[in-house]
Amino acid sequence: MSLTAVAVFCGSSPGRDPAYADAARLTGRRLAERGIAVVYGGGHVGLMGTVADAALEAGGEVVGVIPRSLHERELTHTGVTELHVVETMHERKAVMADRSDAFLALPGGAGTLEEIAEQWTWAQLTIHEKRSGFLDVLGFWQPMRTMLDHMVAEGFVRESQSGIVTIDDDLDRLLETLASPPTWRDKWDLEVKR
Ligand code: AMP
């Protein structure tokens, strides 16, 4: 499978270390170079803005999906290829999920975590069969690695479904993984219902 669009979830803040912005720039550029559209939250702030700027600079396609409340607070990136102003956060996440073949989390806060966790959950339930990846910049996602292992060890995430998410510090390898076909089954082994 080749990826045509990836949803990037990341901080609306730049983070303390400049390495985070460097990784965001690399992500935007690399997705553009590979001809993969960036689907993201549509903001111009933080790592989000950095990913979008880098993809646009490299000639890539950037699809922004922003709720009206944030749009009205002038947080929108006005230079994106395609902008969707939607009514609610839920609608935004549904549009982002529909438009993407896979999901990529860069370092970020609560917003980033809930967005990637939602897609991970939907894959567990085979609402879709798309992978989620965490780009591990400066070891940022190592606590997530520990949490995931703990969830498996304690019987809350099935080992067979742990491959839905990948934590990797190498962007190219992570993109290869995200492009690979799904290997998991529905959490309840039910007929897949979409
Ligand atoms: P956080 O990690 O808490 O900074 O939240 C970042 C995620 O939440 C992004 O992937 C966005 O989808 C969404 N988000 C948070 N703040 C904004 C903003 N100012 N403009 C657009 N989207 C935002």
PDB file of C-alpha atoms and ligand atoms in Angstrom:
ATOM      1  CA  MET A   1       0.000   0.000   0.000  1.00  0.00           C
ATOM      2  CA  SER A   2       1.319   3.451  -0.721  1.00  0.00           C
ATOM      3  CA  LEU A   3       0.278   6.381   1.391  1.00  0.00           C
ATOM      4  CA  THR A   4      -1.473   9.280  -0.303  1.00  0.00           C
ATOM      5  CA  ALA A   5      -2.370  11.291   2.808  1.00  0.00           C
ATOM      6  CA  VAL A   6      -1.252  11.168   6.423  1.00  0.00           C
ATOM      7  CA  ALA A   7      -2.897  12.993   9.329  1.00  0.00           C
ATOM      8  CA  VAL A   8      -0.280  14.681  11.467  1.00  0.00           C
ATOM      9  CA  PHE A   9      -1.208  15.396  15.076  1.00  0.00           C
ATOM     10  CA  CYS A  10       1.255  17.572  16.975  1.00  0.00           C
ATOM     11  CA  GLY A  11       1.661  20.332  19.487  1.00  0.00           C
ATOM     12  CA  SER A  12       0.036  23.701  19.017  1.00  0.00           C
ATOM     13  CA  SER A  13       3.109  24.820  20.994  1.00  0.00           C
ATOM     14  CA  PRO A  14       6.694  24.616  19.714  1.00  0.00           C
ATOM     15  CA  GLY A  15       8.054  22.739  22.740  1.00  0.00           C
ATOM     16  CA  ARG A  16      11.123  23.670  24.748  1.00  0.00           C
ATOM     17  CA  ASP A  17      13.857  22.165  22.586  1.00  0.00           C
ATOM     18  CA  PRO A  18      14.436  23.367  18.995  1.00  0.00           C
ATOM     19  CA  ALA A  19      14.810  19.692  18.013  1.00  0.00           C
ATOM     20  CA  TYR A  20      11.006  19.418  18.069  1.00  0.00           C
ATOM     21  CA  ALA A  21      10.596  22.097  15.407  1.00  0.00           C
ATOM     22  CA  ASP A  22      13.431  20.511  13.398  1.00  0.00           C
ATOM     23  CA  ALA A  23      11.562  17.200  13.441  1.00  0.00           C
ATOM     24  CA  ALA A  24       8.324  18.950  12.446  1.00  0.00           C
ATOM     25  CA  ARG A  25      10.117  20.617   9.507  1.00  0.00           C
ATOM     26  CA  LEU A  26      11.618  17.304   8.428  1.00  0.00           C
ATOM     27  CA  THR A  27       8.197  15.647   8.628  1.00  0.00           C
ATOM     28  CA  GLY A  28       6.501  18.284   6.479  1.00  0.00           C
ATOM     29  CA  ARG A  29       9.312  18.221   3.932  1.00  0.00           C
ATOM     30  CA  ARG A  30       9.581  14.441   3.761  1.00  0.00           C
ATOM     31  CA  LEU A  31       5.831  13.946   3.320  1.00  0.00           C
ATOM     32  CA  ALA A  32       5.852  16.494   0.491  1.00  0.00           C
ATOM     33  CA  GLU A  33       8.865  14.830  -1.160  1.00  0.00           C
ATOM     34  CA  ARG A  34       7.085  11.481  -1.046  1.00  0.00           C
ATOM     35  CA  GLY A  35       3.956  13.008  -2.604  1.00  0.00           C
ATOM     36  CA  ILE A  36       1.946  12.376   0.573  1.00  0.00           C
ATOM     37  CA  ALA A  37      -0.600  15.056   1.506  1.00  0.00           C
ATOM     38  CA  VAL A  38      -0.477  16.415   5.052  1.00  0.00           C
ATOM     39  CA  VAL A  39      -3.876  16.427   6.750  1.00  0.00           C
ATOM     40  CA  TYR A  40      -3.741  18.394   9.979  1.00  0.00           C
ATOM     41  CA  GLY A  41      -5.586  20.658  12.378  1.00  0.00           C
ATOM     42  CA  GLY A  42      -5.263  23.749  10.189  1.00  0.00           C
ATOM     43  CA  GLY A  43      -3.470  25.985  12.684  1.00  0.00           C
ATOM     44  CA  HIS A  44      -0.503  28.272  12.080  1.00  0.00           C
ATOM     45  CA  VAL A  45       0.800  27.921  15.642  1.00  0.00           C
ATOM     46  CA  GLY A  46       3.404  25.624  17.213  1.00  0.00           C
ATOM     47  CA  LEU A  47       4.648  22.450  15.581  1.00  0.00           C
ATOM     48  CA  MET A  48       1.416  22.338  13.563  1.00  0.00           C
ATOM     49  CA  GLY A  49       2.335  25.512  11.704  1.00  0.00           C
ATOM     50  CA  THR A  50       5.902  24.296  11.247  1.00  0.00           C
ATOM     51  CA  VAL A  51       4.812  21.016   9.619  1.00  0.00           C
ATOM     52  CA  ALA A  52       2.413  22.848   7.304  1.00  0.00           C
ATOM     53  CA  ASP A  53       4.957  25.522   6.313  1.00  0.00           C
ATOM     54  CA  ALA A  54       7.642  22.932   5.563  1.00  0.00           C
ATOM     55  CA  ALA A  55       5.302  20.802   3.440  1.00  0.00           C
ATOM     56  CA  LEU A  56       4.088  23.836   1.481  1.00  0.00           C
ATOM     57  CA  GLU A  57       7.653  25.104   0.963  1.00  0.00           C
ATOM     58  CA  ALA A  58       8.569  21.707  -0.482  1.00  0.00           C
ATOM     59  CA  GLY A  59       5.627  21.870  -2.900  1.00  0.00           C
ATOM     60  CA  GLY A  60       3.398  19.492  -0.958  1.00  0.00           C
ATOM     61  CA  GLU A  61      -0.342  19.437  -0.488  1.00  0.00           C
ATOM     62  CA  VAL A  62      -1.669  20.500   2.916  1.00  0.00           C
ATOM     63  CA  VAL A  63      -5.254  19.959   4.022  1.00  0.00           C
ATOM     64  CA  GLY A  64      -6.269  21.908   7.138  1.00  0.00           C
ATOM     65  CA  VAL A  65      -9.374  21.023   9.119  1.00  0.00           C
ATOM     66  CA  ILE A  66     -10.189  23.552  11.814  1.00  0.00           C
ATOM     67  CA  PRO A  67     -13.223  24.079  14.023  1.00  0.00           C
ATOM     68  CA  ARG A  68     -14.973  27.448  13.607  1.00  0.00           C
ATOM     69  CA  SER A  69     -14.216  28.450  17.229  1.00  0.00           C
ATOM     70  CA  LEU A  70     -10.445  28.278  16.585  1.00  0.00           C
ATOM     71  CA  HIS A  71     -10.839  29.817  13.135  1.00  0.00           C
ATOM     72  CA  GLU A  72     -12.589  32.817  14.666  1.00  0.00           C
ATOM     73  CA  ARG A  73      -9.679  33.195  17.092  1.00  0.00           C
ATOM     74  CA  GLU A  74      -7.455  33.688  14.021  1.00  0.00           C
ATOM     75  CA  LEU A  75      -5.430  30.553  14.610  1.00  0.00           C
ATOM     76  CA  THR A  76      -5.904  29.335  11.046  1.00  0.00           C
ATOM     77  CA  HIS A  77      -3.009  28.864   8.629  1.00  0.00           C
ATOM     78  CA  THR A  78      -4.177  30.940   5.675  1.00  0.00           C
ATOM     79  CA  GLY A  79      -1.766  29.446   3.124  1.00  0.00           C
ATOM     80  CA  VAL A  80      -2.880  25.807   3.065  1.00  0.00           C
ATOM     81  CA  THR A  81      -3.872  24.060  -0.153  1.00  0.00           C
ATOM     82  CA  GLU A  82      -7.312  23.144   1.130  1.00  0.00           C
ATOM     83  CA  LEU A  83      -9.067  24.479   4.214  1.00  0.00           C
ATOM     84  CA  HIS A  84     -12.149  23.031   5.872  1.00  0.00           C
ATOM     85  CA  VAL A  85     -13.818  25.082   8.590  1.00  0.00           C
ATOM     86  CA  VAL A  86     -16.034  22.657  10.503  1.00  0.00           C
ATOM     87  CA  GLU A  87     -18.445  23.175  13.379  1.00  0.00           C
ATOM     88  CA  THR A  88     -17.092  20.878  16.078  1.00  0.00           C
ATOM     89  CA  MET A  89     -13.939  19.107  17.235  1.00  0.00           C
ATOM     90  CA  HIS A  90     -15.685  15.805  16.619  1.00  0.00           C
ATOM     91  CA  GLU A  91     -16.468  16.722  13.043  1.00  0.00           C
ATOM     92  CA  ARG A  92     -12.866  17.802  12.548  1.00  0.00           C
ATOM     93  CA  LYS A  93     -11.490  14.473  13.727  1.00  0.00           C
ATOM     94  CA  ALA A  94     -13.933  12.548  11.548  1.00  0.00           C
ATOM     95  CA  VAL A  95     -12.914  14.556   8.464  1.00  0.00           C
ATOM     96  CA  MET A  96      -9.220  14.128   9.271  1.00  0.00           C
ATOM     97  CA  ALA A  97      -9.670  10.378   9.711  1.00  0.00           C
ATOM     98  CA  ASP A  98     -11.615  10.021   6.467  1.00  0.00           C
ATOM     99  CA  ARG A  99      -9.045  11.969   4.488  1.00  0.00           C
ATOM    100  CA  SER A 100      -5.991  10.015   5.730  1.00  0.00           C
ATOM    101  CA  ASP A 101      -4.443   6.589   5.162  1.00  0.00           C
ATOM    102  CA  ALA A 102      -2.510   6.659   8.444  1.00  0.00           C
ATOM    103  CA  PHE A 103      -1.913   8.812  11.521  1.00  0.00           C
ATOM    104  CA  LEU A 104       1.323  10.312  12.785  1.00  0.00           C
ATOM    105  CA  ALA A 105       1.822  11.915  16.184  1.00  0.00           C
ATOM    106  CA  LEU A 106       4.727  14.260  16.741  1.00  0.00           C
ATOM    107  CA  PRO A 107       5.430  15.556  20.230  1.00  0.00           C
ATOM    108  CA  GLY A 108       2.503  17.488  21.656  1.00  0.00           C
ATOM    109  CA  GLY A 109       0.123  17.828  24.570  1.00  0.00           C
ATOM    110  CA  ALA A 110      -3.378  16.692  25.468  1.00  0.00           C
ATOM    111  CA  GLY A 111      -4.823  17.506  22.027  1.00  0.00           C
ATOM    112  CA  THR A 112      -2.199  15.417  20.258  1.00  0.00           C
ATOM    113  CA  LEU A 113      -2.673  12.524  22.658  1.00  0.00           C
ATOM    114  CA  GLU A 114      -6.456  12.406  22.375  1.00  0.00           C
ATOM    115  CA  GLU A 115      -6.370  12.644  18.583  1.00  0.00           C
ATOM    116  CA  ILE A 116      -3.940   9.747  18.118  1.00  0.00           C
ATOM    117  CA  ALA A 117      -5.582   7.700  20.895  1.00  0.00           C
ATOM    118  CA  GLU A 118      -8.939   8.046  19.164  1.00  0.00           C
ATOM    119  CA  GLN A 119      -7.569   6.688  15.898  1.00  0.00           C
ATOM    120  CA  TRP A 120      -5.808   3.858  17.727  1.00  0.00           C
ATOM    121  CA  THR A 121      -9.165   3.003  19.336  1.00  0.00           C
ATOM    122  CA  TRP A 122     -11.014   3.096  16.016  1.00  0.00           C
ATOM    123  CA  ALA A 123      -8.428   0.706  14.523  1.00  0.00           C
ATOM    124  CA  GLN A 124      -8.890  -1.687  17.473  1.00  0.00           C
ATOM    125  CA  LEU A 125     -12.588  -1.788  16.662  1.00  0.00           C
ATOM    126  CA  THR A 126     -11.858  -1.981  12.898  1.00  0.00           C
ATOM    127  CA  ILE A 127     -13.910   1.145  12.273  1.00  0.00           C
ATOM    128  CA  HIS A 128     -10.932   1.575   9.973  1.00  0.00           C
ATOM    129  CA  GLU A 129      -7.732  -0.397   9.345  1.00  0.00           C
ATOM    130  CA  LYS A 130      -5.242   2.467   9.457  1.00  0.00           C
ATOM    131  CA  ARG A 131      -2.049   2.483  11.469  1.00  0.00           C
ATOM    132  CA  SER A 132      -0.885   5.069  13.988  1.00  0.00           C
ATOM    133  CA  GLY A 133       2.723   6.100  14.563  1.00  0.00           C
ATOM    134  CA  PHE A 134       4.545   8.156  17.177  1.00  0.00           C
ATOM    135  CA  LEU A 135       7.662   9.954  15.987  1.00  0.00           C
ATOM    136  CA  ASP A 136       9.971   9.677  18.963  1.00  0.00           C
ATOM    137  CA  VAL A 137      11.902  12.944  18.982  1.00  0.00           C
ATOM    138  CA  LEU A 138      14.398  13.211  21.881  1.00  0.00           C
ATOM    139  CA  GLY A 139      12.746  10.177  23.485  1.00  0.00           C
ATOM    140  CA  PHE A 140       9.529  12.176  23.912  1.00  0.00           C
ATOM    141  CA  TRP A 141       7.293   9.137  23.402  1.00  0.00           C
ATOM    142  CA  GLN A 142       9.276   6.670  25.561  1.00  0.00           C
ATOM    143  CA  PRO A 143       6.697   7.047  28.365  1.00  0.00           C
ATOM    144  CA  MET A 144       4.095   5.976  25.777  1.00  0.00           C
ATOM    145  CA  ARG A 145       6.242   2.924  24.968  1.00  0.00           C
ATOM    146  CA  THR A 146       6.263   2.081  28.692  1.00  0.00           C
ATOM    147  CA  MET A 147       2.501   2.700  28.927  1.00  0.00           C
ATOM    148  CA  LEU A 148       1.753   0.522  25.894  1.00  0.00           C
ATOM    149  CA  ASP A 149       3.912  -2.332  27.214  1.00  0.00           C
ATOM    150  CA  HIS A 150       2.198  -1.975  30.600  1.00  0.00           C
ATOM    151  CA  MET A 151      -1.272  -2.075  29.015  1.00  0.00           C
ATOM    152  CA  VAL A 152      -0.328  -5.283  27.169  1.00  0.00           C
ATOM    153  CA  ALA A 153       1.295  -6.848  30.258  1.00  0.00           C
ATOM    154  CA  GLU A 154      -1.735  -6.049  32.403  1.00  0.00           C
ATOM    155  CA  GLY A 155      -4.190  -7.441  29.864  1.00  0.00           C
ATOM    156  CA  PHE A 156      -5.837  -4.230  28.685  1.00  0.00           C
ATOM    157  CA  VAL A 157      -4.376  -4.149  25.175  1.00  0.00           C
ATOM    158  CA  ARG A 158      -4.179  -7.375  23.224  1.00  0.00           C
ATOM    159  CA  GLU A 159      -0.693  -8.352  22.128  1.00  0.00           C
ATOM    160  CA  SER A 160      -2.172  -9.094  18.694  1.00  0.00           C
ATOM    161  CA  GLN A 161      -3.414  -5.509  18.475  1.00  0.00           C
ATOM    162  CA  SER A 162      -0.326  -3.790  19.849  1.00  0.00           C
ATOM    163  CA  GLY A 163       0.998  -3.495  16.281  1.00  0.00           C
ATOM    164  CA  ILE A 164      -1.682  -0.918  15.473  1.00  0.00           C
ATOM    165  CA  VAL A 165       0.720   1.629  16.938  1.00  0.00           C
ATOM    166  CA  THR A 166       4.428   2.023  16.235  1.00  0.00           C
ATOM    167  CA  ILE A 167       6.858   4.186  18.157  1.00  0.00           C
ATOM    168  CA  ASP A 168       9.977   4.976  16.147  1.00  0.00           C
ATOM    169  CA  ASP A 169      12.657   7.669  16.114  1.00  0.00           C
ATOM    170  CA  ASP A 170      13.327   7.252  12.388  1.00  0.00           C
ATOM    171  CA  LEU A 171      10.796   9.076  10.211  1.00  0.00           C
ATOM    172  CA  ASP A 172      11.434   7.140   6.992  1.00  0.00           C
ATOM    173  CA  ARG A 173      11.202   3.761   8.720  1.00  0.00           C
ATOM    174  CA  LEU A 174       8.052   4.902  10.513  1.00  0.00           C
ATOM    175  CA  LEU A 175       6.440   5.963   7.231  1.00  0.00           C
ATOM    176  CA  GLU A 176       7.295   2.533   5.762  1.00  0.00           C
ATOM    177  CA  THR A 177       5.599   0.863   8.715  1.00  0.00           C
ATOM    178  CA  LEU A 178       2.552   3.114   8.414  1.00  0.00           C
ATOM    179  CA  ALA A 179       2.265   2.079   4.751  1.00  0.00           C
ATOM    180  CA  SER A 180       2.268  -1.647   5.538  1.00  0.00           C
ATOM    181  CA  PRO A 181      -1.012  -3.611   5.488  1.00  0.00           C
ATOM    182  CA  PRO A 182      -2.946  -4.162   8.732  1.00  0.00           C
ATOM    183  CA  THR A 183      -2.103  -7.328  10.654  1.00  0.00           C
ATOM    184  CA  TRP A 184      -4.682  -7.144  13.443  1.00  0.00           C
ATOM    185  CA  ARG A 185      -8.238  -8.373  13.856  1.00  0.00           C
ATOM    186  CA  ASP A 186     -11.283  -6.712  15.357  1.00  0.00           C
ATOM    187  CA  LYS A 187     -10.945  -6.502  19.164  1.00  0.00           C
ATOM    188  CA  TRP A 188     -14.024  -8.658  19.680  1.00  0.00           C
ATOM    189  CA  ASP A 189     -13.326 -10.932  16.713  1.00  0.00           C
ATOM    190  CA  LEU A 190     -16.625  -9.796  15.262  1.00  0.00           C
ATOM    191  CA  GLU A 191     -17.498  -9.403  11.650  1.00  0.00           C
ATOM    192  CA  VAL A 192     -15.970  -6.110  10.569  1.00  0.00           C
ATOM    193  CA  LYS A 193     -18.684  -3.435  10.588  1.00  0.00           C
ATOM    194  CA  ARG A 194     -18.059  -0.024   9.122  1.00  0.00           C
TER     195      ARG A 194
HETATM  196  P1  AMP B   1      -1.928  20.099  21.813  1.00  0.00           P
HETATM  197  O1  AMP B   1      -1.119  18.863  21.628  1.00  0.00           O
HETATM  198  O2  AMP B   1      -2.706  20.089  23.116  1.00  0.00           O
HETATM  199  O3  AMP B   1      -1.175  21.373  21.603  1.00  0.00           O
HETATM  200  O4  AMP B   1      -3.051  20.055  20.709  1.00  0.00           O
HETATM  201  C1  AMP B   1      -2.675  19.931  19.381  1.00  0.00           C
HETATM  202  C2  AMP B   1      -3.729  19.232  18.599  1.00  0.00           C
HETATM  203  O5  AMP B   1      -5.023  19.751  18.940  1.00  0.00           O
HETATM  204  C3  AMP B   1      -3.500  19.506  17.119  1.00  0.00           C
HETATM  205  O6  AMP B   1      -3.178  18.310  16.414  1.00  0.00           O
HETATM  206  C4  AMP B   1      -4.796  20.141  16.657  1.00  0.00           C
HETATM  207  O7  AMP B   1      -5.585  19.262  15.881  1.00  0.00           O
HETATM  208  C5  AMP B   1      -5.547  20.545  17.914  1.00  0.00           C
HETATM  209  N1  AMP B   1      -5.318  21.985  18.246  1.00  0.00           N
HETATM  210  C6  AMP B   1      -4.970  22.467  19.464  1.00  0.00           C
HETATM  211  N2  AMP B   1      -4.805  23.818  19.446  1.00  0.00           N
HETATM  212  C7  AMP B   1      -5.043  24.209  18.187  1.00  0.00           C
HETATM  213  C8  AMP B   1      -5.010  25.480  17.509  1.00  0.00           C
HETATM  214  N3  AMP B   1      -4.685  26.591  18.144  1.00  0.00           N
HETATM  215  N4  AMP B   1      -5.311  25.528  16.185  1.00  0.00           N
HETATM  216  C9  AMP B   1      -5.640  24.395  15.552  1.00  0.00           C
HETATM  217  N5  AMP B   1      -5.697  23.180  16.126  1.00  0.00           N
HETATM  218  C10 AMP B   1      -5.390  23.056  17.435  1.00  0.00           C
END
